[in-house]
Amino acid sequence: MSNVTFDADGITLERVREYVWEIPPEGDMRAPARVFASEALLEEIKEDKTLEQIKNTTHLPGITNYAICMPDGHQGYGFPVGGVGAIDAEDGCISPGSVGYDINCGVRMMRTNLTYDDLQGREEELVDSLFTNIPSGLGGGGIVESGVDTVEEILERGVDWALENGHAVEGDLLHCEDEGVRAGADADKISQKAKDRGKNQIGSLGSGNHFLEVQRVTDVFDEEVGAAFGLEKDQIVVLIHCGSRGLGHQTCNDYLRKIEQQHQGLLDQLPDKELAAAPAGSQLAEDYYGAMNAAINFAWVNRQLIMHRTRQVFERVFDRPWEEMEMELLYDVAHNIAKKETHTVGGEDRELYVHRKGATRAFPAGHPDVPNAYRDVGQPVIIPGSMGAGSYVLRGGENSMDLTFGSTAHGAGRLMSRTQAKNEYWGGDVQDALEEQDRIYVKAQSGATIAEEAPGVYKDVDEVVRISDALGIGDKVARTFPICNIKG
DNA sequence: ATGTAC
């Protein structure tokens, strides 16, 4: 190890090699922590509690190799956003606090065969129609509003339910992780209260950083992989970012309370109560895993319904069938989950609960869990930037299994809190500037949400992606730029 | 992120 260090106000990071930093174990840390970032990003990461939080996560029993902070890391609830914790599934634990409140928050991208020329002049009509037809904002109102029995079916059957009920086509399932149905989902482990919160939110965007964006492809960096993903310059694509709404939030809350009641001993060992975990093999660990998998299915159906409704909006605006516009799902990535996966650790295969909170699975070419359509090039990874900066499509890099348990970053990462953002920006001004300077059309339920999500509150997504690419954990394939954005 | 309630 070289002797280059980075001093982050009391926490010293040792440089392992370019863009890889390590916090060596001290006190009750069970493993080192690693931060994958440039010095420029570290300067931002050190400004909040991220580094302290990534140190704290190494106290979780069963933490394997090292806890990971991605280049977009920032402070979260207990476990940092942009964090990966691979934890032994036999002797370790599963941590609802480390998955977070928005179970299976994630992004999906839909292709079209439209070009920017087809869309110019129609932006306002399109953004208005999307905003009118896709439920957004806090509280209830979904594309489907139904009873608890429907929620239960969705929880266990995932996108299969959407297919059977006319909200999906076969190809949608083939281009989603787990073909849109998470195994091991147990609706009985989701509380009545959570189901009640979910029943009128099936197909709804929510609020905060969730959005639907129409974008154009500005760059294809890798022609071969770009072709495999069906992406080319000037093409219109749609990006959808949302999660499991009140149902997932309630589920996280329910299990945090159960841990306080049943596993106070483990809780007492942790430096931060927000890392709450259930011991592997306990009834509660099994129950949470069943519930979390069910909430994952709910979030997939949520994104599916929003995508399918978007097809119908495009049909009306462009006056032709969506099939003719080739509006096909490219891929759906979950970035707030824990998943039982087999990884090679010190030469032997181990079952691990891989916690990815604000981190994206990024399996390389050839991995059996990559869908057939992309098996030869690697799993698509979608990294949204801000509504002013645009987003990236990557593919799982060949070093991801060795370095990061098959993971990479998930976004640009916040630079400042929501409260701070509202002091810095006024929503209306942000909206006007985006339209006048960049011809980006934004429509939101409240001006406060636009202020909270102003481009200036995010880190530089180009720098985040540059590091992922340089490390070979997620390789750059294409870049997009926003045209229309709707949000809560 | 999230039904500005337990």
JSON list of N, CA, C and O in Angstrom, two decimals, chain A residues 58-109:
[
{"chain": "A", "resi": 58, "resn": "THR", "atom": "N", "xyz": [-19.32, -1.04, 9.02]},
{"chain": "A", "resi": 58, "resn": "THR", "atom": "CA", "xyz": [-18.38, -2.17, 9.19]},
{"chain": "A", "resi": 58, "resn": "THR", "atom": "C", "xyz": [-18.59, -2.87, 10.53]},
{"chain": "A", "resi": 58, "resn": "THR", "atom": "O", "xyz": [-17.97, -3.90, 10.78]},
{"chain": "A", "resi": 59, "resn": "HIS", "atom": "N", "xyz": [-19.43, -2.31, 11.39]},
{"chain": "A", "resi": 59, "resn": "HIS", "atom": "CA", "xyz": [-19.75, -2.97, 12.66]},
{"chain": "A", "resi": 59, "resn": "HIS", "atom": "C", "xyz": [-20.82, -4.04, 12.50]},
{"chain": "A", "resi": 59, "resn": "HIS", "atom": "O", "xyz": [-21.08, -4.80, 13.42]},
{"chain": "A", "resi": 60, "resn": "LEU", "atom": "N", "xyz": [-21.47, -4.08, 11.35]},
{"chain": "A", "resi": 60, "resn": "LEU", "atom": "CA", "xyz": [-22.53, -5.08, 11.15]},
{"chain": "A", "resi": 60, "resn": "LEU", "atom": "C", "xyz": [-21.93, -6.49, 11.13]},
{"chain": "A", "resi": 60, "resn": "LEU", "atom": "O", "xyz": [-20.97, -6.74, 10.39]},
{"chain": "A", "resi": 61, "resn": "PRO", "atom": "N", "xyz": [-22.47, -7.41, 11.92]},
{"chain": "A", "resi": 61, "resn": "PRO", "atom": "CA", "xyz": [-21.92, -8.77, 11.94]},
{"chain": "A", "resi": 61, "resn": "PRO", "atom": "C", "xyz": [-22.00, -9.42, 10.56]},
{"chain": "A", "resi": 61, "resn": "PRO", "atom": "O", "xyz": [-23.04, -9.33, 9.90]},
{"chain": "A", "resi": 62, "resn": "GLY", "atom": "N", "xyz": [-20.91, -10.04, 10.15]},
{"chain": "A", "resi": 62, "resn": "GLY", "atom": "CA", "xyz": [-20.89, -10.74, 8.87]},
{"chain": "A", "resi": 62, "resn": "GLY", "atom": "C", "xyz": [-20.44, -9.88, 7.70]},
{"chain": "A", "resi": 62, "resn": "GLY", "atom": "O", "xyz": [-20.41, -10.36, 6.55]},
{"chain": "A", "resi": 63, "resn": "ILE", "atom": "N", "xyz": [-20.10, -8.62, 7.97]},
{"chain": "A", "resi": 63, "resn": "ILE", "atom": "CA", "xyz": [-19.65, -7.75, 6.86]},
{"chain": "A", "resi": 63, "resn": "ILE", "atom": "C", "xyz": [-18.42, -8.39, 6.21]},
{"chain": "A", "resi": 63, "resn": "ILE", "atom": "O", "xyz": [-17.51, -8.86, 6.89]},
{"chain": "A", "resi": 64, "resn": "THR", "atom": "N", "xyz": [-18.44, -8.48, 4.90]},
{"chain": "A", "resi": 64, "resn": "THR", "atom": "CA", "xyz": [-17.45, -9.28, 4.17]},
{"chain": "A", "resi": 64, "resn": "THR", "atom": "C", "xyz": [-16.50, -8.40, 3.35]},
{"chain": "A", "resi": 64, "resn": "THR", "atom": "O", "xyz": [-16.96, -7.48, 2.66]},
{"chain": "A", "resi": 65, "resn": "ASN", "atom": "N", "xyz": [-15.24, -8.67, 3.44]},
{"chain": "A", "resi": 65, "resn": "ASN", "atom": "CA", "xyz": [-14.15, -7.94, 2.76]},
{"chain": "A", "resi": 65, "resn": "ASN", "atom": "C", "xyz": [-14.02, -6.50, 3.26]},
{"chain": "A", "resi": 65, "resn": "ASN", "atom": "O", "xyz": [-13.10, -6.17, 3.97]},
{"chain": "A", "resi": 66, "resn": "TYR", "atom": "N", "xyz": [-14.98, -5.67, 2.84]},
{"chain": "A", "resi": 66, "resn": "TYR", "atom": "CA", "xyz": [-14.97, -4.27, 3.27]},
{"chain": "A", "resi": 66, "resn": "TYR", "atom": "C", "xyz": [-16.32, -3.65, 2.94]},
{"chain": "A", "resi": 66, "resn": "TYR", "atom": "O", "xyz": [-17.00, -4.09, 2.02]},
{"chain": "A", "resi": 67, "resn": "ALA", "atom": "N", "xyz": [-16.70, -2.64, 3.72]},
{"chain": "A", "resi": 67, "resn": "ALA", "atom": "CA", "xyz": [-17.89, -1.85, 3.38]},
{"chain": "A", "resi": 67, "resn": "ALA", "atom": "C", "xyz": [-17.49, -0.89, 2.28]},
{"chain": "A", "resi": 67, "resn": "ALA", "atom": "O", "xyz": [-16.34, -0.43, 2.22]},
{"chain": "A", "resi": 68, "resn": "ILE", "atom": "N", "xyz": [-18.44, -0.57, 1.39]},
{"chain": "A", "resi": 68, "resn": "ILE", "atom": "CA", "xyz": [-18.12, 0.20, 0.19]},
{"chain": "A", "resi": 68, "resn": "ILE", "atom": "C", "xyz": [-18.91, 1.50, 0.11]},
{"chain": "A", "resi": 68, "resn": "ILE", "atom": "O", "xyz": [-20.13, 1.51, 0.33]},
{"chain": "A", "resi": 69, "resn": "CYS", "atom": "N", "xyz": [-18.20, 2.57, -0.24]},
{"chain": "A", "resi": 69, "resn": "CYS", "atom": "CA", "xyz": [-18.87, 3.83, -0.57]},
{"chain": "A", "resi": 69, "resn": "CYS", "atom": "C", "xyz": [-18.55, 4.16, -2.02]},
{"chain": "A", "resi": 69, "resn": "CYS", "atom": "O", "xyz": [-17.38, 4.20, -2.42]},
{"chain": "A", "resi": 70, "resn": "MET", "atom": "N", "xyz": [-19.59, 4.37, -2.81]},
{"chain": "A", "resi": 70, "resn": "MET", "atom": "CA", "xyz": [-19.44, 4.65, -4.23]},
{"chain": "A", "resi": 70, "resn": "MET", "atom": "C", "xyz": [-19.09, 6.14, -4.47]},
{"chain": "A", "resi": 70, "resn": "MET", "atom": "O", "xyz": [-19.25, 6.95, -3.56]},
{"chain": "A", "resi": 71, "resn": "PRO", "atom": "N", "xyz": [-18.68, 6.50, -5.68]},
{"chain": "A", "resi": 71, "resn": "PRO", "atom": "CA", "xyz": [-18.28, 7.89, -5.95]},
{"chain": "A", "resi": 71, "resn": "PRO", "atom": "C", "xyz": [-19.41, 8.91, -5.75]},
{"chain": "A", "resi": 71, "resn": "PRO", "atom": "O", "xyz": [-19.14, 10.09, -5.56]},
{"chain": "A", "resi": 72, "resn": "ASP", "atom": "N", "xyz": [-20.67, 8.44, -5.78]},
{"chain": "A", "resi": 72, "resn": "ASP", "atom": "CA", "xyz": [-21.80, 9.36, -5.57]},
{"chain": "A", "resi": 72, "resn": "ASP", "atom": "C", "xyz": [-22.28, 9.34, -4.11]},
{"chain": "A", "resi": 72, "resn": "ASP", "atom": "O", "xyz": [-23.36, 9.83, -3.82]},
{"chain": "A", "resi": 73, "resn": "GLY", "atom": "N", "xyz": [-21.49, 8.77, -3.21]},
{"chain": "A", "resi": 73, "resn": "GLY", "atom": "CA", "xyz": [-21.92, 8.59, -1.83]},
{"chain": "A", "resi": 73, "resn": "GLY", "atom": "C", "xyz": [-22.29, 9.90, -1.12]},
{"chain": "A", "resi": 73, "resn": "GLY", "atom": "O", "xyz": [-21.65, 10.93, -1.32]},
{"chain": "A", "resi": 74, "resn": "HIS", "atom": "N", "xyz": [-23.34, 9.82, -0.34]},
{"chain": "A", "resi": 74, "resn": "HIS", "atom": "CA", "xyz": [-23.67, 10.94, 0.56]},
{"chain": "A", "resi": 74, "resn": "HIS", "atom": "C", "xyz": [-24.40, 10.40, 1.78]},
{"chain": "A", "resi": 74, "resn": "HIS", "atom": "O", "xyz": [-24.79, 9.23, 1.82]},
{"chain": "A", "resi": 75, "resn": "GLN", "atom": "N", "xyz": [-24.58, 11.26, 2.75]},
{"chain": "A", "resi": 75, "resn": "GLN", "atom": "CA", "xyz": [-25.19, 10.87, 4.02]},
{"chain": "A", "resi": 75, "resn": "GLN", "atom": "C", "xyz": [-26.61, 10.35, 3.82]},
{"chain": "A", "resi": 75, "resn": "GLN", "atom": "O", "xyz": [-27.39, 10.92, 3.07]},
{"chain": "A", "resi": 76, "resn": "GLY", "atom": "N", "xyz": [-26.93, 9.25, 4.50]},
{"chain": "A", "resi": 76, "resn": "GLY", "atom": "CA", "xyz": [-28.29, 8.71, 4.43]},
{"chain": "A", "resi": 76, "resn": "GLY", "atom": "C", "xyz": [-28.82, 8.38, 5.81]},
{"chain": "A", "resi": 76, "resn": "GLY", "atom": "O", "xyz": [-28.25, 8.81, 6.82]},
{"chain": "A", "resi": 77, "resn": "TYR", "atom": "N", "xyz": [-29.89, 7.59, 5.84]},
{"chain": "A", "resi": 77, "resn": "TYR", "atom": "CA", "xyz": [-30.42, 7.13, 7.12]},
{"chain": "A", "resi": 77, "resn": "TYR", "atom": "C", "xyz": [-29.53, 5.96, 7.57]},
{"chain": "A", "resi": 77, "resn": "TYR", "atom": "O", "xyz": [-29.61, 4.86, 7.04]},
{"chain": "A", "resi": 78, "resn": "GLY", "atom": "N", "xyz": [-28.63, 6.20, 8.52]},
{"chain": "A", "resi": 78, "resn": "GLY", "atom": "CA", "xyz": [-27.73, 5.17, 9.04]},
{"chain": "A", "resi": 78, "resn": "GLY", "atom": "C", "xyz": [-26.65, 4.75, 8.06]},
{"chain": "A", "resi": 78, "resn": "GLY", "atom": "O", "xyz": [-25.48, 5.05, 8.22]},
{"chain": "A", "resi": 79, "resn": "PHE", "atom": "N", "xyz": [-27.06, 4.06, 7.04]},
{"chain": "A", "resi": 79, "resn": "PHE", "atom": "CA", "xyz": [-26.17, 3.54, 5.98]},
{"chain": "A", "resi": 79, "resn": "PHE", "atom": "C", "xyz": [-26.08, 4.61, 4.89]},
{"chain": "A", "resi": 79, "resn": "PHE", "atom": "O", "xyz": [-27.11, 5.13, 4.46]},
{"chain": "A", "resi": 80, "resn": "PRO", "atom": "N", "xyz": [-24.89, 4.95, 4.41]},
{"chain": "A", "resi": 80, "resn": "PRO", "atom": "CA", "xyz": [-24.84, 6.03, 3.42]},
{"chain": "A", "resi": 80, "resn": "PRO", "atom": "C", "xyz": [-25.53, 5.66, 2.11]},
{"chain": "A", "resi": 80, "resn": "PRO", "atom": "O", "xyz": [-25.55, 4.49, 1.72]},
{"chain": "A", "resi": 81, "resn": "VAL", "atom": "N", "xyz": [-26.09, 6.63, 1.46]},
{"chain": "A", "resi": 81, "resn": "VAL", "atom": "CA", "xyz": [-26.61, 6.45, 0.10]},
{"chain": "A", "resi": 81, "resn": "VAL", "atom": "C", "xyz": [-25.37, 6.36, -0.80]},
{"chain": "A", "resi": 81, "resn": "VAL", "atom": "O", "xyz": [-24.45, 7.15, -0.66]},
{"chain": "A", "resi": 82, "resn": "GLY", "atom": "N", "xyz": [-25.36, 5.37, -1.69]},
{"chain": "A", "resi": 82, "resn": "GLY", "atom": "CA", "xyz": [-24.14, 5.10, -2.44]},
{"chain": "A", "resi": 82, "resn": "GLY", "atom": "C", "xyz": [-23.29, 4.09, -1.69]},
{"chain": "A", "resi": 82, "resn": "GLY", "atom": "O", "xyz": [-22.09, 4.02, -1.86]},
{"chain": "A", "resi": 83, "resn": "GLY", "atom": "N", "xyz": [-23.95, 3.28, -0.85]},
{"chain": "A", "resi": 83, "resn": "GLY", "atom": "CA", "xyz": [-23.24, 2.29, -0.03]},
{"chain": "A", "resi": 83, "resn": "GLY", "atom": "C", "xyz": [-23.55, 0.86, -0.47]},
{"chain": "A", "resi": 83, "resn": "GLY", "atom": "O", "xyz": [-24.64, 0.56, -0.94]},
{"chain": "A", "resi": 84, "resn": "VAL", "atom": "N", "xyz": [-22.56, -0.01, -0.33]},
{"chain": "A", "resi": 84, "resn": "VAL", "atom": "CA", "xyz": [-22.75, -1.44, -0.56]},
{"chain": "A", "resi": 84, "resn": "VAL", "atom": "C", "xyz": [-22.19, -2.18, 0.64]},
{"chain": "A", "resi": 84, "resn": "VAL", "atom": "O", "xyz": [-21.04, -1.95, 1.04]},
{"chain": "A", "resi": 85, "resn": "GLY", "atom": "N", "xyz": [-23.01, -3.04, 1.24]},
{"chain": "A", "resi": 85, "resn": "GLY", "atom": "CA", "xyz": [-22.55, -3.88, 2.33]},
{"chain": "A", "resi": 85, "resn": "GLY", "atom": "C", "xyz": [-22.89, -5.32, 2.02]},
{"chain": "A", "resi": 85, "resn": "GLY", "atom": "O", "xyz": [-24.06, -5.70, 1.96]},
{"chain": "A", "resi": 86, "resn": "ALA", "atom": "N", "xyz": [-21.87, -6.15, 1.79]},
{"chain": "A", "resi": 86, "resn": "ALA", "atom": "CA", "xyz": [-22.09, -7.58, 1.52]},
{"chain": "A", "resi": 86, "resn": "ALA", "atom": "C", "xyz": [-21.93, -8.31, 2.85]},
{"chain": "A", "resi": 86, "resn": "ALA", "atom": "O", "xyz": [-20.87, -8.25, 3.47]},
{"chain": "A", "resi": 87, "resn": "ILE", "atom": "N", "xyz": [-23.00, -8.95, 3.28]},
{"chain": "A", "resi": 87, "resn": "ILE", "atom": "CA", "xyz": [-23.05, -9.51, 4.64]},
{"chain": "A", "resi": 87, "resn": "ILE", "atom": "C", "xyz": [-23.38, -11.00, 4.58]},
{"chain": "A", "resi": 87, "resn": "ILE", "atom": "O", "xyz": [-24.33, -11.40, 3.88]},
{"chain": "A", "resi": 88, "resn": "ASP", "atom": "N", "xyz": [-22.63, -11.79, 5.32]},
{"chain": "A", "resi": 88, "resn": "ASP", "atom": "CA", "xyz": [-22.80, -13.24, 5.30]},
{"chain": "A", "resi": 88, "resn": "ASP", "atom": "C", "xyz": [-24.25, -13.63, 5.61]},
{"chain": "A", "resi": 88, "resn": "ASP", "atom": "O", "xyz": [-24.81, -13.21, 6.62]},
{"chain": "A", "resi": 89, "resn": "ALA", "atom": "N", "xyz": [-24.84, -14.44, 4.73]},
{"chain": "A", "resi": 89, "resn": "ALA", "atom": "CA", "xyz": [-26.26, -14.78, 4.87]},
{"chain": "A", "resi": 89, "resn": "ALA", "atom": "C", "xyz": [-26.48, -15.93, 5.85]},
{"chain": "A", "resi": 89, "resn": "ALA", "atom": "O", "xyz": [-27.63, -16.26, 6.16]},
{"chain": "A", "resi": 90, "resn": "GLU", "atom": "N", "xyz": [-25.39, -16.55, 6.34]},
{"chain": "A", "resi": 90, "resn": "GLU", "atom": "CA", "xyz": [-25.55, -17.61, 7.34]},
{"chain": "A", "resi": 90, "resn": "GLU", "atom": "C", "xyz": [-25.19, -17.14, 8.74]},
{"chain": "A", "resi": 90, "resn": "GLU", "atom": "O", "xyz": [-25.91, -17.38, 9.70]},
{"chain": "A", "resi": 91, "resn": "ASP", "atom": "N", "xyz": [-24.04, -16.42, 8.84]},
{"chain": "A", "resi": 91, "resn": "ASP", "atom": "CA", "xyz": [-23.58, -16.01, 10.17]},
{"chain": "A", "resi": 91, "resn": "ASP", "atom": "C", "xyz": [-23.77, -14.52, 10.42]},
{"chain": "A", "resi": 91, "resn": "ASP", "atom": "O", "xyz": [-23.45, -14.05, 11.51]},
{"chain": "A", "resi": 92, "resn": "GLY", "atom": "N", "xyz": [-24.23, -13.78, 9.43]},
{"chain": "A", "resi": 92, "resn": "GLY", "atom": "CA", "xyz": [-24.28, -12.33, 9.57]},
{"chain": "A", "resi": 92, "resn": "GLY", "atom": "C", "xyz": [-25.66, -11.82, 9.93]},
{"chain": "A", "resi": 92, "resn": "GLY", "atom": "O", "xyz": [-26.28, -12.25, 10.90]},
{"chain": "A", "resi": 93, "resn": "CYS", "atom": "N", "xyz": [-26.16, -10.93, 9.12]},
{"chain": "A", "resi": 93, "resn": "CYS", "atom": "CA", "xyz": [-27.45, -10.31, 9.42]},
{"chain": "A", "resi": 93, "resn": "CYS", "atom": "C", "xyz": [-28.04, -9.71, 8.15]},
{"chain": "A", "resi": 93, "resn": "CYS", "atom": "O", "xyz": [-27.36, -9.63, 7.11]},
{"chain": "A", "resi": 94, "resn": "ILE", "atom": "N", "xyz": [-29.29, -9.34, 8.22]},
{"chain": "A", "resi": 94, "resn": "ILE", "atom": "CA", "xyz": [-29.90, -8.54, 7.16]},
{"chain": "A", "resi": 94, "resn": "ILE", "atom": "C", "xyz": [-30.40, -7.26, 7.83]},
{"chain": "A", "resi": 94, "resn": "ILE", "atom": "O", "xyz": [-30.96, -7.31, 8.92]},
{"chain": "A", "resi": 95, "resn": "SER", "atom": "N", "xyz": [-30.17, -6.14, 7.17]},
{"chain": "A", "resi": 95, "resn": "SER", "atom": "CA", "xyz": [-30.39, -4.85, 7.83]},
{"chain": "A", "resi": 95, "resn": "SER", "atom": "C", "xyz": [-31.41, -3.98, 7.09]},
{"chain": "A", "resi": 95, "resn": "SER", "atom": "O", "xyz": [-31.08, -3.34, 6.10]},
{"chain": "A", "resi": 96, "resn": "PRO", "atom": "N", "xyz": [-32.66, -3.97, 7.58]},
{"chain": "A", "resi": 96, "resn": "PRO", "atom": "CA", "xyz": [-33.67, -3.11, 6.97]},
{"chain": "A", "resi": 96, "resn": "PRO", "atom": "C", "xyz": [-33.24, -1.64, 6.95]},
{"chain": "A", "resi": 96, "resn": "PRO", "atom": "O", "xyz": [-33.53, -0.92, 6.00]},
{"chain": "A", "resi": 97, "resn": "GLY", "atom": "N", "xyz": [-32.52, -1.23, 7.99]},
{"chain": "A", "resi": 97, "resn": "GLY", "atom": "CA", "xyz": [-32.04, 0.16, 8.04]},
{"chain": "A", "resi": 97, "resn": "GLY", "atom": "C", "xyz": [-31.07, 0.43, 6.89]},
{"chain": "A", "resi": 97, "resn": "GLY", "atom": "O", "xyz": [-31.00, 1.55, 6.36]},
{"chain": "A", "resi": 98, "resn": "SER", "atom": "N", "xyz": [-30.34, -0.61, 6.48]},
{"chain": "A", "resi": 98, "resn": "SER", "atom": "CA", "xyz": [-29.34, -0.42, 5.43]},
{"chain": "A", "resi": 98, "resn": "SER", "atom": "C", "xyz": [-29.93, -0.52, 4.03]},
{"chain": "A", "resi": 98, "resn": "SER", "atom": "O", "xyz": [-29.28, -0.10, 3.06]},
{"chain": "A", "resi": 99, "resn": "VAL", "atom": "N", "xyz": [-31.12, -1.08, 3.91]},
{"chain": "A", "resi": 99, "resn": "VAL", "atom": "CA", "xyz": [-31.82, -1.06, 2.63]},
{"chain": "A", "resi": 99, "resn": "VAL", "atom": "C", "xyz": [-32.50, 0.31, 2.48]},
{"chain": "A", "resi": 99, "resn": "VAL", "atom": "O", "xyz": [-32.51, 0.90, 1.41]},
{"chain": "A", "resi": 100, "resn": "GLY", "atom": "N", "xyz": [-33.04, 0.77, 3.60]},
{"chain": "A", "resi": 100, "resn": "GLY", "atom": "CA", "xyz": [-33.65, 2.09, 3.60]},
{"chain": "A", "resi": 100, "resn": "GLY", "atom": "C", "xyz": [-35.16, 2.05, 3.46]},
{"chain": "A", "resi": 100, "resn": "GLY", "atom": "O", "xyz": [-35.76, 0.98, 3.32]},
{"chain": "A", "resi": 101, "resn": "TYR", "atom": "N", "xyz": [-35.75, 3.22, 3.51]},
{"chain": "A", "resi": 101, "resn": "TYR", "atom": "CA", "xyz": [-37.20, 3.34, 3.51]},
{"chain": "A", "resi": 101, "resn": "TYR", "atom": "C", "xyz": [-37.82, 3.06, 2.16]},
{"chain": "A", "resi": 101, "resn": "TYR", "atom": "O", "xyz": [-38.91, 2.50, 2.07]},
{"chain": "A", "resi": 102, "resn": "ASP", "atom": "N", "xyz": [-37.16, 3.48, 1.09]},
{"chain": "A", "resi": 102, "resn": "ASP", "atom": "CA", "xyz": [-37.79, 3.30, -0.22]},
{"chain": "A", "resi": 102, "resn": "ASP", "atom": "C", "xyz": [-37.28, 2.02, -0.87]},
{"chain": "A", "resi": 102, "resn": "ASP", "atom": "O", "xyz": [-36.38, 2.03, -1.70]},
{"chain": "A", "resi": 103, "resn": "ILE", "atom": "N", "xyz": [-37.89, 0.91, -0.45]},
{"chain": "A", "resi": 103, "resn": "ILE", "atom": "CA", "xyz": [-37.49, -0.41, -0.95]},
{"chain": "A", "resi": 103, "resn": "ILE", "atom": "C", "xyz": [-37.71, -0.48, -2.47]},
{"chain": "A", "resi": 103, "resn": "ILE", "atom": "O", "xyz": [-38.78, -0.16, -2.96]},
{"chain": "A", "resi": 104, "resn": "ASN", "atom": "N", "xyz": [-36.66, -0.91, -3.18]},
{"chain": "A", "resi": 104, "resn": "ASN", "atom": "CA", "xyz": [-36.67, -0.94, -4.66]},
{"chain": "A", "resi": 104, "resn": "ASN", "atom": "C", "xyz": [-37.03, 0.39, -5.29]},
{"chain": "A", "resi": 104, "resn": "ASN", "atom": "O", "xyz": [-37.73, 0.46, -6.29]},
{"chain": "A", "resi": 105, "resn": "CYS", "atom": "N", "xyz": [-36.52, 1.45, -4.70]},
{"chain": "A", "resi": 105, "resn": "CYS", "atom": "CA", "xyz": [-36.41, 2.67, -5.49]},
{"chain": "A", "resi": 105, "resn": "CYS", "atom": "C", "xyz": [-35.47, 2.28, -6.63]},
{"chain": "A", "resi": 105, "resn": "CYS", "atom": "O", "xyz": [-34.51, 1.55, -6.44]},
{"chain": "A", "resi": 106, "resn": "GLY", "atom": "N", "xyz": [-35.80, 2.73, -7.84]},
{"chain": "A", "resi": 106, "resn": "GLY", "atom": "CA", "xyz": [-34.96, 2.35, -8.97]},
{"chain": "A", "resi": 106, "resn": "GLY", "atom": "C", "xyz": [-35.32, 3.14, -10.22]},
{"chain": "A", "resi": 106, "resn": "GLY", "atom": "O", "xyz": [-36.16, 4.04, -10.17]},
{"chain": "A", "resi": 107, "resn": "VAL", "atom": "N", "xyz": [-34.63, 2.80, -11.30]},
{"chain": "A", "resi": 107, "resn": "VAL", "atom": "CA", "xyz": [-34.88, 3.49, -12.56]},
{"chain": "A", "resi": 107, "resn": "VAL", "atom": "C", "xyz": [-35.06, 2.50, -13.71]},
{"chain": "A", "resi": 107, "resn": "VAL", "atom": "O", "xyz": [-34.44, 1.44, -13.72]},
{"chain": "A", "resi": 108, "resn": "ARG", "atom": "N", "xyz": [-35.93, 2.86, -14.62]},
{"chain": "A", "resi": 108, "resn": "ARG", "atom": "CA", "xyz": [-36.02, 2.09, -15.86]},
{"chain": "A", "resi": 108, "resn": "ARG", "atom": "C", "xyz": [-35.98, 3.04, -17.04]},
{"chain": "A", "resi": 108, "resn": "ARG", "atom": "O", "xyz": [-36.41, 4.19, -16.96]},
{"chain": "A", "resi": 109, "resn": "MET", "atom": "N", "xyz": [-35.42, 2.53, -18.14]},
{"chain": "A", "resi": 109, "resn": "MET", "atom": "CA", "xyz": [-35.36, 3.33, -19.35]},
{"chain": "A", "resi": 109, "resn": "MET", "atom": "C", "xyz": [-36.11, 2.61, -20.45]},
{"chain": "A", "resi": 109, "resn": "MET", "atom": "O", "xyz": [-35.99, 1.40, -20.63]}
]
